[in-house]
CSV table of C-alpha atoms and ligand atoms in Angstrom, one decimal:
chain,number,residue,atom,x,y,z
I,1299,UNK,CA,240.6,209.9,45.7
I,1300,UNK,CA,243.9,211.9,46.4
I,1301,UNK,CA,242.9,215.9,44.8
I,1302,UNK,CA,239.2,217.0,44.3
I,1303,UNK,CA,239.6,219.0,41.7
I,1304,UNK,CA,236.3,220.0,39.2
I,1305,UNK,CA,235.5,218.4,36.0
I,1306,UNK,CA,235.4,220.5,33.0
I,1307,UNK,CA,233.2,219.8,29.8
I,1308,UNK,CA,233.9,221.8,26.7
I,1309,UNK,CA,233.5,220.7,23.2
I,1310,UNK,CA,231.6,222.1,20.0
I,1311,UNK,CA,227.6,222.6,20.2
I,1312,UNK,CA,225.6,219.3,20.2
I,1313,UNK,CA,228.3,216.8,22.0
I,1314,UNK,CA,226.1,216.5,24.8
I,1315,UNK,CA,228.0,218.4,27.5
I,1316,UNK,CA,225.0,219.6,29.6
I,1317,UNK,CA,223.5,215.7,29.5
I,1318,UNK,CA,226.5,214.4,30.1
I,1319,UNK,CA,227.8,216.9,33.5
I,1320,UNK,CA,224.1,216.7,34.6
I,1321,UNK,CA,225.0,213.1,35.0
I,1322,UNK,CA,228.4,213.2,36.2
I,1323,UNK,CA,227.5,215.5,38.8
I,1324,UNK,CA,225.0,213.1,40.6
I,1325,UNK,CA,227.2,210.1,40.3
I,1326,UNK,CA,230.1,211.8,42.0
I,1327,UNK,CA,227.9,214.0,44.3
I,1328,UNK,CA,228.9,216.9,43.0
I,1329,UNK,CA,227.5,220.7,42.2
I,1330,UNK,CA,226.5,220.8,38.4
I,1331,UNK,CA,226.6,224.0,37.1
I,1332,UNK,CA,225.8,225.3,33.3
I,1333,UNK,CA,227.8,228.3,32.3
I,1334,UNK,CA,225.1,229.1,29.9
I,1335,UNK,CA,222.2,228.6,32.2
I,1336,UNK,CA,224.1,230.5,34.5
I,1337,UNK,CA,224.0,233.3,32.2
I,1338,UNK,CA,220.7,233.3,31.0
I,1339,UNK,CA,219.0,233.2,35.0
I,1340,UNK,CA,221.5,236.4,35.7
I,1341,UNK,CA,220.5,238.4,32.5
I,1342,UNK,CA,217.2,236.8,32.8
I,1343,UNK,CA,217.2,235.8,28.8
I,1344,UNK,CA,217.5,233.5,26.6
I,1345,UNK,CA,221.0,233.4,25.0
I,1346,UNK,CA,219.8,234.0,21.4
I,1347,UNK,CA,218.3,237.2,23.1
I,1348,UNK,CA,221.9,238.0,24.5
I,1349,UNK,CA,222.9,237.9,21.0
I,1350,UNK,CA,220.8,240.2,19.6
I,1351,UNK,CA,220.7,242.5,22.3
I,1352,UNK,CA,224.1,242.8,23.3
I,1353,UNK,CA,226.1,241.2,20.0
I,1354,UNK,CA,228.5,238.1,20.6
I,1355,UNK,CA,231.6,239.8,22.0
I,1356,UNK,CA,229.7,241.0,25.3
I,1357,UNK,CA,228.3,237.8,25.6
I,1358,UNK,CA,231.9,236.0,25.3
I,1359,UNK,CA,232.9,239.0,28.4
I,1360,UNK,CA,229.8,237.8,30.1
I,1361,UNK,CA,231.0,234.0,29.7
I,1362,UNK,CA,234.3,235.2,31.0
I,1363,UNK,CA,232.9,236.6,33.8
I,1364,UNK,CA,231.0,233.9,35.0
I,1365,UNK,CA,234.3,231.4,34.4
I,1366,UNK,CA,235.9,233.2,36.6
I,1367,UNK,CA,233.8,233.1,39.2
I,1368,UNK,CA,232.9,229.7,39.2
I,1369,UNK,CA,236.2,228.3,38.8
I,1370,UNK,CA,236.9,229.6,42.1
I,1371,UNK,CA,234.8,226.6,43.9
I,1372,UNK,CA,235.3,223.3,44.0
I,1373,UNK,CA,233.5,219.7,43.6
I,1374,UNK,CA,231.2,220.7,40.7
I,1375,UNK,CA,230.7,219.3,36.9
I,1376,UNK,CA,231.2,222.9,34.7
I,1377,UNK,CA,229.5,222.6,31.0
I,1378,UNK,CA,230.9,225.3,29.2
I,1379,UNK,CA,229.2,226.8,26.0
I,1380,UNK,CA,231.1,225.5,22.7
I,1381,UNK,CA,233.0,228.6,22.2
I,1382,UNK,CA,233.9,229.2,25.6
I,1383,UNK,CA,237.7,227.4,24.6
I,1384,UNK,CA,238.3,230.5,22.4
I,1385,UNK,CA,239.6,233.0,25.1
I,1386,UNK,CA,243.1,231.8,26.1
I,1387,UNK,CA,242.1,233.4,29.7
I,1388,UNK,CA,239.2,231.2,30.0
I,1389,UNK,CA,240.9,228.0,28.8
I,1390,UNK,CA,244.1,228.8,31.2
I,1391,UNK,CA,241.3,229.8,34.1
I,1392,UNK,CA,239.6,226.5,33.1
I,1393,UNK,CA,242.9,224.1,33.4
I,1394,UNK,CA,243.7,225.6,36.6
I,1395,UNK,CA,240.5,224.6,38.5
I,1396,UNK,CA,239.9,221.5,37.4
I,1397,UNK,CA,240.4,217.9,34.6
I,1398,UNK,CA,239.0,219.3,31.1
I,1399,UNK,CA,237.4,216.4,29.1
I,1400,UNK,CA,236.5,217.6,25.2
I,1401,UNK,CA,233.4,216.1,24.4
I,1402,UNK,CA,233.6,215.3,20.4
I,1403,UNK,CA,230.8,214.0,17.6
I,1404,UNK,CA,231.2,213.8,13.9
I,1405,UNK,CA,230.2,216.8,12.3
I,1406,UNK,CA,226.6,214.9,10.9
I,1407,UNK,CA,225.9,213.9,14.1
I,1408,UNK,CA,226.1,217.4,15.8
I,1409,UNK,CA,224.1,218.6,12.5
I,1410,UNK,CA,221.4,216.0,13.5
I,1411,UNK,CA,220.9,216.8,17.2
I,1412,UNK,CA,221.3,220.8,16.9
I,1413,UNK,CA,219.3,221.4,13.8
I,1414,UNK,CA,216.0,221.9,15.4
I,1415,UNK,CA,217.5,224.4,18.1
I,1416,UNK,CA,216.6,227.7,18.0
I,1417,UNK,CA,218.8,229.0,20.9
I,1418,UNK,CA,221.9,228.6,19.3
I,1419,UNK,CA,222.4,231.8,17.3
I,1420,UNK,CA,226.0,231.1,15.7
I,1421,UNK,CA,223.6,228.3,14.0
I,1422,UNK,CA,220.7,230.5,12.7
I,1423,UNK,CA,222.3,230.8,9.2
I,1424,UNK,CA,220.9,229.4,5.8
I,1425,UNK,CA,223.1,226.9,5.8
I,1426,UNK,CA,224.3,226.0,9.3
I,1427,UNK,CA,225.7,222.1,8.1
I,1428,UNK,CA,228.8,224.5,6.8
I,1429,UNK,CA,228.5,226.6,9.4
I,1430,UNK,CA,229.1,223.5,11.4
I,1431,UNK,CA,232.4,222.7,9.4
I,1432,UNK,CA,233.5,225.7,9.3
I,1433,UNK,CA,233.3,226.5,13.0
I,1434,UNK,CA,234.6,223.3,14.1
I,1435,UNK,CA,237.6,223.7,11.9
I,1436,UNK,CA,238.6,226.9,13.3
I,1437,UNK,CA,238.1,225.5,16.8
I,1438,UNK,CA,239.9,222.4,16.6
I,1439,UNK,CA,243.5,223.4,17.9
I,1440,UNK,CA,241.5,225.1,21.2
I,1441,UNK,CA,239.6,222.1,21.7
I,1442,UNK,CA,242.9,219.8,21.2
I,1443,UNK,CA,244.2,221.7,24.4
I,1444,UNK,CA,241.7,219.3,26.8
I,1445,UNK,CA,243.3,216.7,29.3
I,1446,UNK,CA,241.3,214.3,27.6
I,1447,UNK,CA,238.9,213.9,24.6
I,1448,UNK,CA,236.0,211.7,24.4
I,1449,UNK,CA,234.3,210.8,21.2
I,1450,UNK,CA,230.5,210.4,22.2
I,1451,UNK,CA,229.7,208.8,18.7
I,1452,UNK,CA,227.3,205.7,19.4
I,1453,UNK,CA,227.2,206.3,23.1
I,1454,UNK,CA,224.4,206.9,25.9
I,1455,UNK,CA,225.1,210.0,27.8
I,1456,UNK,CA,225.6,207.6,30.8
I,1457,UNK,CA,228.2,205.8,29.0
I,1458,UNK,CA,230.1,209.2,28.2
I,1459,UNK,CA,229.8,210.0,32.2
I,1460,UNK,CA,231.3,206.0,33.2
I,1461,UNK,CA,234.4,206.6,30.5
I,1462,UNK,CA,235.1,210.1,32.1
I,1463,UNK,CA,234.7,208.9,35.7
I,1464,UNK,CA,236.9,206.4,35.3
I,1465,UNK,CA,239.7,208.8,33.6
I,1466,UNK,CA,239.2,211.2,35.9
I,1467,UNK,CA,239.7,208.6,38.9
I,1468,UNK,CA,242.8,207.2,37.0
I,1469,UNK,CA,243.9,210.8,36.8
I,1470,UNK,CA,243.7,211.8,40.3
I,1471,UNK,CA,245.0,208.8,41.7
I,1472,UNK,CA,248.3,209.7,39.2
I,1473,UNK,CA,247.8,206.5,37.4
I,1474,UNK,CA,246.5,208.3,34.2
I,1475,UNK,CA,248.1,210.0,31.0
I,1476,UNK,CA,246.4,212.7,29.8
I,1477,UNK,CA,245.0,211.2,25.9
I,1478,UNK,CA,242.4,210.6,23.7
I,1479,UNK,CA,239.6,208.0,23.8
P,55,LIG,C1,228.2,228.7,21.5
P,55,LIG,C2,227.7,227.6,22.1
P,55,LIG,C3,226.5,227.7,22.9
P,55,LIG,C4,226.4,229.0,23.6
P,55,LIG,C5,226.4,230.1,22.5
P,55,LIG,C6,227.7,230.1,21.7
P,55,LIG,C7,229.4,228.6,20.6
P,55,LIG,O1,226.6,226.7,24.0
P,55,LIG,O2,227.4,229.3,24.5
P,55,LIG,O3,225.3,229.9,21.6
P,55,LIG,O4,230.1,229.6,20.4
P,55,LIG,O5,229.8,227.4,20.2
P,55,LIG,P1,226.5,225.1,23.7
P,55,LIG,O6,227.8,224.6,23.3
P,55,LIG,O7,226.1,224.6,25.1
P,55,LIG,O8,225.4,224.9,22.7
């Protein structure tokens, strides 16, 4: 490989970004690190807790925070939280450090695997399948800004992980154009 440079997972709640980057991570030998998990083990709660404690703007300067820092090394697999794409400073901090793969699902098939998750506050409404909708509407044109997207419909988490190793390889090796799968 010519340029190590990280590979970034963002992409809306339920697309399986932490499954997938734990993967990626040990079949490339690299760090794997959470930006959520990050926060929770430095605040020391849960992020629903961060919500209600702090409200969601602190929590975005927290994620900011901790994107900055981390960006700074190199060789790791960064999940980001869904909403992470929203600050333009994240997003340009993001592109700078490393490939950034969108992870996308149809909207029923994030409703399926998120509806029983109770750490996910944006979803803690009385009707989160349109919160769903709504959210992922408004997010679309900042998850379109990705090197790559990756529909995960009908795939194994170990199948997501092959398809972006072998982009990202293409990529680095300048045989790639940046596109969606
Ligand atoms: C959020 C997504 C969550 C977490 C927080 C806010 C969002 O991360 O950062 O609940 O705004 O979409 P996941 O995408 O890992 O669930």
């Amino acid at each position: 490989m010519a340029k190590i440079k990280n590979i970034i997972l963002i992409g809306f709640m339920g697309t399986g970004k932490t499954s997938v980057g734990q993967i990626l991570a040990k079949k490339l030998n690299f760090i794997f690190v959470d930006i959520d998990e990050l926060i929770e083990k430095i605040l020391g709660m849960k992020i629903s807790e961060i919500f209600t404690k702090f409200g969601e703007p602190r929590f975005r300067d927290f994620e900011t925070e901790i994107i900055k820092l981390i960006t700074k090394k190199k060789r790791q697999v960064i999940a980001t939280g869904g909403g992470a794409v929203l600050r333009e400073e994240n997003m340009a901090q993001l592109k700078a450090s490393g490939v950034v793969f969108c992870l996308t699902a149809p909207e029923n098939v994030i409703f399926k695997r998120v509806r029983q998750c109770k750490n996910r506050p944006l979803l803690q409404v009385e009707n989160p399948e349109q919160r769903i909708r709504a959210l992922i509407k408004k997010r679309m044109p900042f998850y379109e800004k990705a090197d790559f997207s990756i529909n995960t419909d009908g795939l194994t988490p170990e199948e997501v992980a092959d398809k972006i190793i072998k982009e990202y390889k293409r990529l680095i090796d300048g045989k790639a154009q940046s596109r969606a799968t």
